[in-house]
PDB file of C-alpha atoms in Angstrom:
ATOM      1  CA  MET A  24      32.338  60.894  17.150  1.00  0.00           C
ATOM      2  CA  LYS A  25      35.369  61.934  15.695  1.00  0.00           C
ATOM      3  CA  ARG A  26      35.854  63.402  12.479  1.00  0.00           C
ATOM      4  CA  SER A  27      37.359  60.236  10.944  1.00  0.00           C
ATOM      5  CA  SER A  28      34.465  57.938  12.214  1.00  0.00           C
ATOM      6  CA  ILE A  29      31.769  60.604  10.554  1.00  0.00           C
ATOM      7  CA  LEU A  30      33.795  60.492   7.260  1.00  0.00           C
ATOM      8  CA  LEU A  31      33.882  56.831   7.444  1.00  0.00           C
ATOM      9  CA  ALA A  32      30.318  56.254   8.018  1.00  0.00           C
ATOM     10  CA  LEU A  33      29.452  58.784   5.192  1.00  0.00           C
ATOM     11  CA  LYS A  34      31.835  57.032   2.540  1.00  0.00           C
ATOM     12  CA  GLY A  35      30.085  53.584   3.647  1.00  0.00           C
ATOM     13  CA  PHE A  36      26.989  55.116   2.913  1.00  0.00           C
ATOM     14  CA  CYS A  37      27.713  56.152  -0.627  1.00  0.00           C
ATOM     15  CA  VAL A  38      29.072  52.740  -1.579  1.00  0.00           C
ATOM     16  CA  GLY A  39      25.880  51.035   0.047  1.00  0.00           C
ATOM     17  CA  ALA A  40      23.764  53.819  -2.000  1.00  0.00           C
ATOM     18  CA  THR A  41      25.380  53.267  -5.510  1.00  0.00           C
ATOM     19  CA  MET A  42      26.422  49.496  -5.123  1.00  0.00           C
ATOM     20  CA  LEU A  43      23.087  48.366  -7.203  1.00  0.00           C
ATOM     21  CA  ILE A  44      23.542  50.823 -10.008  1.00  0.00           C
ATOM     22  CA  PRO A  45      24.481  48.568 -13.046  1.00  0.00           C
ATOM     23  CA  GLY A  46      28.214  48.435 -13.997  1.00  0.00           C
ATOM     24  CA  VAL A  47      28.951  50.219 -10.329  1.00  0.00           C
ATOM     25  CA  SER A  48      30.670  47.927  -8.037  1.00  0.00           C
ATOM     26  CA  GLY A  49      31.086  48.150  -4.543  1.00  0.00           C
ATOM     27  CA  GLY A  50      34.862  47.900  -4.797  1.00  0.00           C
ATOM     28  CA  SER A  51      34.788  50.896  -7.563  1.00  0.00           C
ATOM     29  CA  MET A  52      33.149  53.157  -5.385  1.00  0.00           C
ATOM     30  CA  ALA A  53      35.274  52.572  -2.597  1.00  0.00           C
ATOM     31  CA  MET A  54      38.390  52.808  -4.653  1.00  0.00           C
ATOM     32  CA  ILE A  55      36.890  56.210  -6.225  1.00  0.00           C
ATOM     33  CA  LEU A  56      36.320  57.468  -2.427  1.00  0.00           C
ATOM     34  CA  GLY A  57      39.844  56.513  -1.077  1.00  0.00           C
ATOM     35  CA  VAL A  58      38.660  54.147   1.284  1.00  0.00           C
ATOM     36  CA  TYR A  59      39.671  50.700  -0.608  1.00  0.00           C
ATOM     37  CA  ASP A  60      42.876  49.821   0.933  1.00  0.00           C
ATOM     38  CA  GLU A  61      41.941  50.397   4.419  1.00  0.00           C
ATOM     39  CA  LEU A  62      38.801  47.804   3.465  1.00  0.00           C
ATOM     40  CA  ILE A  63      41.032  45.451   2.009  1.00  0.00           C
ATOM     41  CA  SER A  64      43.757  45.421   5.006  1.00  0.00           C
ATOM     42  CA  SER A  65      40.928  45.623   7.855  1.00  0.00           C
ATOM     43  CA  VAL A  66      39.478  41.799   6.319  1.00  0.00           C
ATOM     44  CA  SER A  67      42.730  40.473   5.437  1.00  0.00           C
ATOM     45  CA  SER A  68      44.491  41.456   8.647  1.00  0.00           C
ATOM     46  CA  PHE A  69      41.156  40.717  11.078  1.00  0.00           C
ATOM     47  CA  LEU A  70      42.649  38.305  12.918  1.00  0.00           C
ATOM     48  CA  GLN A  71      45.733  39.872  13.883  1.00  0.00           C
ATOM     49  CA  HIS A  72      44.248  43.009  14.574  1.00  0.00           C
ATOM     50  CA  LYS A  73      40.610  42.383  15.869  1.00  0.00           C
ATOM     51  CA  LYS A  74      39.557  45.117  17.966  1.00  0.00           C
ATOM     52  CA  ALA A  75      40.750  48.111  15.460  1.00  0.00           C
ATOM     53  CA  SER A  76      39.301  45.923  12.270  1.00  0.00           C
ATOM     54  CA  PHE A  77      35.975  45.208  13.759  1.00  0.00           C
ATOM     55  CA  ILE A  78      35.416  49.079  14.786  1.00  0.00           C
ATOM     56  CA  PHE A  79      36.611  50.166  11.022  1.00  0.00           C
ATOM     57  CA  LEU A  80      34.470  47.441   9.418  1.00  0.00           C
ATOM     58  CA  SER A  81      31.261  47.870  11.849  1.00  0.00           C
ATOM     59  CA  ILE A  82      31.283  51.968  11.049  1.00  0.00           C
ATOM     60  CA  PHE A  83      31.961  51.457   7.314  1.00  0.00           C
ATOM     61  CA  CYS A  84      28.989  48.659   7.237  1.00  0.00           C
ATOM     62  CA  ALA A  85      26.681  50.404   9.192  1.00  0.00           C
ATOM     63  CA  GLY A  86      26.933  53.385   7.102  1.00  0.00           C
ATOM     64  CA  GLY A  87      26.749  51.022   3.740  1.00  0.00           C
ATOM     65  CA  LEU A  88      23.469  49.277   5.453  1.00  0.00           C
ATOM     66  CA  LEU A  89      22.080  52.923   5.936  1.00  0.00           C
ATOM     67  CA  GLY A  90      23.246  53.686   2.506  1.00  0.00           C
ATOM     68  CA  VAL A  91      21.146  50.895   0.817  1.00  0.00           C
ATOM     69  CA  LEU A  92      17.866  51.808   2.718  1.00  0.00           C
ATOM     70  CA  LEU A  93      17.499  54.868   2.318  1.00  0.00           C
ATOM     71  CA  PHE A  94      19.333  55.611  -1.214  1.00  0.00           C
ATOM     72  CA  ALA A  95      18.918  52.780  -3.472  1.00  0.00           C
ATOM     73  CA  THR A  96      15.556  53.286  -4.380  1.00  0.00           C
ATOM     74  CA  PRO A  97      15.890  57.003  -4.778  1.00  0.00           C
ATOM     75  CA  VAL A  98      19.046  56.268  -6.946  1.00  0.00           C
ATOM     76  CA  GLN A  99      16.983  53.829  -9.017  1.00  0.00           C
ATOM     77  CA  HIS A 100      14.242  56.025  -9.690  1.00  0.00           C
ATOM     78  CA  LEU A 101      16.852  58.906 -10.717  1.00  0.00           C
ATOM     79  CA  LEU A 102      18.303  55.938 -13.160  1.00  0.00           C
ATOM     80  CA  THR A 103      14.529  55.517 -14.375  1.00  0.00           C
ATOM     81  CA  ARG A 104      13.572  59.128 -14.669  1.00  0.00           C
ATOM     82  CA  PHE A 105      17.071  60.737 -15.671  1.00  0.00           C
ATOM     83  CA  PRO A 106      19.324  58.092 -16.758  1.00  0.00           C
ATOM     84  CA  LEU A 107      21.437  59.816 -18.651  1.00  0.00           C
ATOM     85  CA  PRO A 108      22.799  62.881 -16.250  1.00  0.00           C
ATOM     86  CA  THR A 109      22.832  60.252 -13.694  1.00  0.00           C
ATOM     87  CA  LEU A 110      24.773  58.015 -15.510  1.00  0.00           C
ATOM     88  CA  TYR A 111      26.843  60.833 -16.674  1.00  0.00           C
ATOM     89  CA  PHE A 112      27.515  62.002 -12.893  1.00  0.00           C
ATOM     90  CA  PHE A 113      29.252  58.534 -12.021  1.00  0.00           C
ATOM     91  CA  MET A 114      31.249  58.448 -14.980  1.00  0.00           C
ATOM     92  CA  GLY A 115      32.587  61.945 -13.843  1.00  0.00           C
ATOM     93  CA  ALA A 116      33.414  59.977 -10.120  1.00  0.00           C
ATOM     94  CA  VAL A 117      35.420  57.311 -12.247  1.00  0.00           C
ATOM     95  CA  ALA A 118      37.339  59.952 -14.060  1.00  0.00           C
ATOM     96  CA  GLY A 119      37.857  61.697 -10.534  1.00  0.00           C
ATOM     97  CA  SER A 120      39.508  59.254  -9.045  1.00  0.00           C
ATOM     98  CA  VAL A 121      42.187  58.476 -11.629  1.00  0.00           C
ATOM     99  CA  PRO A 122      44.409  60.976 -10.316  1.00  0.00           C
ATOM    100  CA  MET A 123      44.183  59.086  -6.878  1.00  0.00           C
ATOM    101  CA  ILE A 124      44.611  56.029  -8.452  1.00  0.00           C
ATOM    102  CA  CYS A 125      47.951  57.082 -10.214  1.00  0.00           C
ATOM    103  CA  ARG A 126      49.524  58.855  -7.091  1.00  0.00           C
ATOM    104  CA  LYS A 127      49.131  55.290  -5.564  1.00  0.00           C
ATOM    105  CA  ALA A 128      50.791  53.538  -8.562  1.00  0.00           C
ATOM    106  CA  LYS A 129      53.699  56.377  -7.984  1.00  0.00           C
ATOM    107  CA  MET A 130      53.396  56.699 -11.825  1.00  0.00           C
ATOM    108  CA  SER A 131      56.140  58.690 -13.574  1.00  0.00           C
ATOM    109  CA  ARG A 132      57.284  59.957 -16.820  1.00  0.00           C
ATOM    110  CA  LYS A 133      59.861  56.959 -16.550  1.00  0.00           C
ATOM    111  CA  SER A 134      57.391  54.394 -15.789  1.00  0.00           C
ATOM    112  CA  TRP A 135      55.033  55.083 -18.775  1.00  0.00           C
ATOM    113  CA  TYR A 136      55.245  51.240 -20.305  1.00  0.00           C
ATOM    114  CA  LEU A 137      53.805  49.635 -16.733  1.00  0.00           C
ATOM    115  CA  SER A 138      50.310  51.467 -18.666  1.00  0.00           C
ATOM    116  CA  ILE A 139      50.410  47.792 -20.103  1.00  0.00           C
ATOM    117  CA  TRP A 140      48.763  46.596 -16.920  1.00  0.00           C
ATOM    118  CA  ALA A 141      46.194  49.482 -17.391  1.00  0.00           C
ATOM    119  CA  ALA A 142      45.093  48.011 -20.569  1.00  0.00           C
ATOM    120  CA  ALA A 143      45.202  44.610 -19.076  1.00  0.00           C
ATOM    121  CA  GLY A 144      42.616  45.697 -16.583  1.00  0.00           C
ATOM    122  CA  VAL A 145      40.191  46.999 -19.151  1.00  0.00           C
ATOM    123  CA  LEU A 146      40.654  44.112 -21.451  1.00  0.00           C
ATOM    124  CA  CYS A 147      39.872  41.534 -18.742  1.00  0.00           C
ATOM    125  CA  VAL A 148      36.474  43.839 -18.034  1.00  0.00           C
ATOM    126  CA  LEU A 149      35.193  43.919 -21.764  1.00  0.00           C
ATOM    127  CA  LEU A 150      36.249  40.183 -22.225  1.00  0.00           C
ATOM    128  CA  LEU A 151      33.603  39.588 -18.949  1.00  0.00           C
ATOM    129  CA  SER A 152      30.988  41.835 -20.171  1.00  0.00           C
ATOM    130  CA  GLY A 153      31.296  40.282 -23.620  1.00  0.00           C
ATOM    131  CA  THR A 154      30.515  36.592 -22.207  1.00  0.00           C
ATOM    132  CA  PRO A 155      27.248  35.104 -22.933  1.00  0.00           C
ATOM    133  CA  VAL A 156      24.871  35.251 -19.967  1.00  0.00           C
ATOM    134  CA  VAL A 157      23.905  31.476 -18.731  1.00  0.00           C
ATOM    135  CA  SER A 158      20.214  30.546 -18.409  1.00  0.00           C
ATOM    136  CA  GLY A 159      19.606  29.335 -14.755  1.00  0.00           C
ATOM    137  CA  GLY A 160      20.907  25.953 -14.339  1.00  0.00           C
ATOM    138  CA  ALA A 161      23.697  26.360 -11.475  1.00  0.00           C
ATOM    139  CA  ALA A 162      20.985  27.481  -9.227  1.00  0.00           C
ATOM    140  CA  LYS A 163      20.313  23.756  -8.950  1.00  0.00           C
ATOM    141  CA  ALA A 164      23.523  22.651  -8.797  1.00  0.00           C
ATOM    142  CA  SER A 165      24.993  21.051  -5.840  1.00  0.00           C
ATOM    143  CA  PRO A 166      26.266  22.336  -2.443  1.00  0.00           C
ATOM    144  CA  LEU A 167      29.960  22.254  -3.157  1.00  0.00           C
ATOM    145  CA  VAL A 168      29.164  23.909  -6.905  1.00  0.00           C
ATOM    146  CA  LEU A 169      27.388  26.847  -5.021  1.00  0.00           C
ATOM    147  CA  LEU A 170      30.537  26.751  -2.475  1.00  0.00           C
ATOM    148  CA  GLY A 171      33.008  27.475  -5.445  1.00  0.00           C
ATOM    149  CA  LEU A 172      30.766  29.880  -7.519  1.00  0.00           C
ATOM    150  CA  GLY A 173      30.245  32.317  -4.323  1.00  0.00           C
ATOM    151  CA  ALA A 174      34.350  31.570  -4.172  1.00  0.00           C
ATOM    152  CA  VAL A 175      34.126  33.147  -7.511  1.00  0.00           C
ATOM    153  CA  ALA A 176      31.703  35.855  -7.127  1.00  0.00           C
ATOM    154  CA  ALA A 177      33.921  36.833  -4.251  1.00  0.00           C
ATOM    155  CA  VAL A 178      36.353  38.136  -6.859  1.00  0.00           C
ATOM    156  CA  ALA A 179      33.883  40.097  -8.570  1.00  0.00           C
ATOM    157  CA  LEU A 180      33.005  41.865  -5.179  1.00  0.00           C
ATOM    158  CA  VAL A 181      36.246  42.480  -4.052  1.00  0.00           C
ATOM    159  CA  LEU A 182      37.953  43.875  -7.142  1.00  0.00           C
ATOM    160  CA  PRO A 183      36.465  47.554  -8.156  1.00  0.00           C
ATOM    161  CA  GLY A 184      34.946  47.708 -12.078  1.00  0.00           C
ATOM    162  CA  ILE A 185      33.398  44.240 -12.103  1.00  0.00           C
ATOM    163  CA  SER A 186      30.005  44.069 -10.869  1.00  0.00           C
ATOM    164  CA  VAL A 187      28.912  40.916  -8.673  1.00  0.00           C
ATOM    165  CA  SER A 188      25.289  41.523 -10.256  1.00  0.00           C
ATOM    166  CA  TYR A 189      26.823  40.978 -13.561  1.00  0.00           C
ATOM    167  CA  VAL A 190      28.702  37.584 -12.765  1.00  0.00           C
ATOM    168  CA  LEU A 191      26.042  36.194 -10.885  1.00  0.00           C
ATOM    169  CA  LEU A 192      23.899  36.831 -14.121  1.00  0.00           C
ATOM    170  CA  LEU A 193      26.608  34.694 -16.079  1.00  0.00           C
ATOM    171  CA  PHE A 194      26.092  32.180 -13.686  1.00  0.00           C
ATOM    172  CA  GLY A 195      22.386  31.963 -14.075  1.00  0.00           C
ATOM    173  CA  LEU A 196      22.131  32.983 -10.420  1.00  0.00           C
ATOM    174  CA  TYR A 197      20.869  36.357 -10.099  1.00  0.00           C
ATOM    175  CA  ASN A 198      17.257  35.656  -9.979  1.00  0.00           C
ATOM    176  CA  PRO A 199      17.160  32.414  -7.933  1.00  0.00           C
ATOM    177  CA  VAL A 200      19.685  34.784  -5.223  1.00  0.00           C
ATOM    178  CA  ILE A 201      16.980  37.452  -5.284  1.00  0.00           C
ATOM    179  CA  ASP A 202      14.064  35.223  -5.016  1.00  0.00           C
ATOM    180  CA  GLY A 203      16.225  33.186  -2.607  1.00  0.00           C
ATOM    181  CA  ILE A 204      16.471  36.185  -0.161  1.00  0.00           C
ATOM    182  CA  ARG A 205      12.875  37.150  -0.216  1.00  0.00           C
ATOM    183  CA  ASN A 206      11.837  33.108   0.291  1.00  0.00           C
ATOM    184  CA  PHE A 207      14.691  32.457   2.868  1.00  0.00           C
ATOM    185  CA  ASN A 208      16.230  29.744   0.673  1.00  0.00           C
ATOM    186  CA  LEU A 209      18.637  28.211   2.863  1.00  0.00           C
ATOM    187  CA  PRO A 210      20.074  25.432   0.659  1.00  0.00           C
ATOM    188  CA  LEU A 211      20.926  27.871  -2.037  1.00  0.00           C
ATOM    189  CA  LEU A 212      22.342  30.560   0.123  1.00  0.00           C
ATOM    190  CA  LEU A 213      24.111  28.801   2.774  1.00  0.00           C
ATOM    191  CA  PRO A 214      26.682  27.273   0.703  1.00  0.00           C
ATOM    192  CA  LEU A 215      26.784  30.430  -1.608  1.00  0.00           C
ATOM    193  CA  GLY A 216      27.396  32.756   1.230  1.00  0.00           C
ATOM    194  CA  ALA A 217      30.084  30.624   2.714  1.00  0.00           C
ATOM    195  CA  GLY A 218      31.686  30.474  -0.708  1.00  0.00           C
ATOM    196  CA  LEU A 219      31.685  34.123  -0.761  1.00  0.00           C
ATOM    197  CA  VAL A 220      32.841  34.930   2.544  1.00  0.00           C
ATOM    198  CA  LEU A 221      35.892  32.357   1.855  1.00  0.00           C
ATOM    199  CA  GLY A 222      36.768  33.788  -1.584  1.00  0.00           C
ATOM    200  CA  ILE A 223      36.736  37.375   0.348  1.00  0.00           C
ATOM    201  CA  LEU A 224      39.321  36.233   2.789  1.00  0.00           C
ATOM    202  CA  LEU A 225      40.995  34.644   0.295  1.00  0.00           C
ATOM    203  CA  VAL A 226      41.229  37.453  -2.374  1.00  0.00           C
ATOM    204  CA  THR A 227      41.735  40.194   0.283  1.00  0.00           C
ATOM    205  CA  ARG A 228      44.754  38.468   1.858  1.00  0.00           C
ATOM    206  CA  LEU A 229      46.245  38.152  -1.900  1.00  0.00           C
ATOM    207  CA  LEU A 230      45.382  41.546  -2.942  1.00  0.00           C
ATOM    208  CA  GLU A 231      46.763  43.389   0.126  1.00  0.00           C
ATOM    209  CA  ARG A 232      50.028  41.375  -0.744  1.00  0.00           C
ATOM    210  CA  ALA A 233      50.071  42.556  -3.904  1.00  0.00           C
ATOM    211  CA  MET A 234      49.550  46.173  -3.151  1.00  0.00           C
ATOM    212  CA  GLN A 235      52.719  46.087  -0.815  1.00  0.00           C
ATOM    213  CA  ARG A 236      54.711  44.186  -2.680  1.00  0.00           C
ATOM    214  CA  TYR A 237      53.704  45.245  -6.591  1.00  0.00           C
ATOM    215  CA  PRO A 238      52.154  48.668  -5.987  1.00  0.00           C
ATOM    216  CA  GLN A 239      52.766  50.205  -9.333  1.00  0.00           C
ATOM    217  CA  PRO A 240      51.335  47.088 -11.487  1.00  0.00           C
ATOM    218  CA  THR A 241      48.336  46.396  -9.025  1.00  0.00           C
ATOM    219  CA  TYR A 242      47.048  49.795  -8.836  1.00  0.00           C
ATOM    220  CA  LEU A 243      47.253  50.138 -12.857  1.00  0.00           C
ATOM    221  CA  LEU A 244      45.303  47.035 -13.094  1.00  0.00           C
ATOM    222  CA  ILE A 245      42.715  48.419 -10.677  1.00  0.00           C
ATOM    223  CA  LEU A 246      42.855  51.596 -12.845  1.00  0.00           C
ATOM    224  CA  GLY A 247      42.217  49.316 -15.882  1.00  0.00           C
ATOM    225  CA  PHE A 248      39.138  47.649 -13.947  1.00  0.00           C
ATOM    226  CA  LEU A 249      37.745  50.990 -13.189  1.00  0.00           C
ATOM    227  CA  VAL A 250      38.299  52.527 -17.051  1.00  0.00           C
ATOM    228  CA  GLY A 251      36.877  49.270 -18.208  1.00  0.00           C
ATOM    229  CA  SER A 252      33.580  49.682 -16.211  1.00  0.00           C
ATOM    230  CA  LEU A 253      32.642  53.004 -17.850  1.00  0.00           C
ATOM    231  CA  GLY A 254      31.707  50.677 -20.843  1.00  0.00           C
ATOM    232  CA  GLU A 255      28.835  49.348 -18.595  1.00  0.00           C
ATOM    233  CA  ILE A 256      28.058  52.731 -17.269  1.00  0.00           C
ATOM    234  CA  PHE A 257      27.845  54.640 -20.505  1.00  0.00           C
ATOM    235  CA  PRO A 258      24.260  55.487 -21.775  1.00  0.00           C
ATOM    236  CA  GLY A 259      25.122  56.999 -25.164  1.00  0.00           C
ATOM    237  CA  LEU A 260      25.805  60.685 -26.110  1.00  0.00           C
ATOM    238  CA  PRO A 261      23.148  63.095 -25.015  1.00  0.00           C
ATOM    239  CA  HIS A 262      20.870  65.245 -27.371  1.00  0.00           C
ATOM    240  CA  GLY A 263      20.020  69.373 -27.422  1.00  0.00           C
ATOM    241  CA  TRP A 264      20.529  70.390 -24.128  1.00  0.00           C
ATOM    242  CA  GLU A 265      21.308  67.341 -22.564  1.00  0.00           C
ATOM    243  CA  TRP A 266      24.661  68.201 -23.566  1.00  0.00           C
ATOM    244  CA  ILE A 267      24.743  70.970 -20.605  1.00  0.00           C
ATOM    245  CA  ILE A 268      23.052  68.854 -18.320  1.00  0.00           C
ATOM    246  CA  CYS A 269      25.155  65.878 -18.640  1.00  0.00           C
ATOM    247  CA  GLY A 270      27.948  67.896 -18.760  1.00  0.00           C
ATOM    248  CA  VAL A 271      27.426  69.632 -15.430  1.00  0.00           C
ATOM    249  CA  CYS A 272      26.906  66.199 -14.079  1.00  0.00           C
ATOM    250  CA  CYS A 273      29.836  64.547 -15.091  1.00  0.00           C
ATOM    251  CA  ALA A 274      32.008  67.764 -13.679  1.00  0.00           C
ATOM    252  CA  ALA A 275      29.874  67.483 -10.385  1.00  0.00           C
ATOM    253  CA  GLY A 276      30.695  63.597 -10.342  1.00  0.00           C
ATOM    254  CA  PHE A 277      34.492  64.770 -10.865  1.00  0.00           C
ATOM    255  CA  ALA A 278      34.327  67.675  -8.372  1.00  0.00           C
ATOM    256  CA  GLY A 279      33.002  65.879  -5.918  1.00  0.00           C
ATOM    257  CA  VAL A 280      35.671  62.635  -5.676  1.00  0.00           C
ATOM    258  CA  GLN A 281      38.501  65.260  -6.002  1.00  0.00           C
ATOM    259  CA  PHE A 282      36.867  67.176  -3.268  1.00  0.00           C
ATOM    260  CA  LEU A 283      36.793  63.874  -1.186  1.00  0.00           C
ATOM    261  CA  SER A 284      39.915  62.578  -1.707  1.00  0.00           C
ATOM    262  CA  ARG A 285      41.461  65.814   0.174  1.00  0.00           C
ATOM    263  CA  PHE A 286      40.477  63.495   3.253  1.00  0.00           C
ATOM    264  CA  GLU A 287      42.054  60.446   2.080  1.00  0.00           C
ATOM    265  CA  ASP A 288      44.617  60.403   4.761  1.00  0.00           C
TER     266      ASP A 288
END
């Protein structure tokens, strides 16, 4: 297997291993690892480049599935046993992605005023996280409503910094979806899944065009989403010796992303 394929599978593995962590969306981790643009392009232009897109998505998804199967439980165990060091590691990883995103946005001193887009991204995430969670009526909605809710949830799945788990909670669908997967509840899962696929296709195409035509505002908005997600990850201040441990973990997350960003091209 080529080195690029191994690296792609490894990045998919990392995304799959961490996407169940509260506040860490799959889009966030893909952006942190420098594979987000290619994912958006492969999904958006799948019909135009079927073979290349299929190979790319297959390798990435295979790595992601392996990551979910092998590391989702250990990561949850780390969150339970060592919550502060684990979450500080991911905070460091988010911080490590900032220089990469600024490079993509081609920021300069003359374009400082564009930082308003980053502020808008932060505000969107904060407003979403402050929205009260509803209790489960949406689970009994009609198939057409579930189709629409799935399309809305796809926005959270595609955009970095917005957790799809939290959006499902907002709709009162998180527990029903988990139970539906366990019990194979097709009347719930089929329309929701169809809406999710439809939403992903629509959002990725719009996002790819925005990245091509308006790269600076788009990447800075995404940067705002990522920075805003730190509020969901932040576990509070450490105490005593935890300062050293959490500092080391934060630095390790930052250094790890900086190292991976060298292979971005």
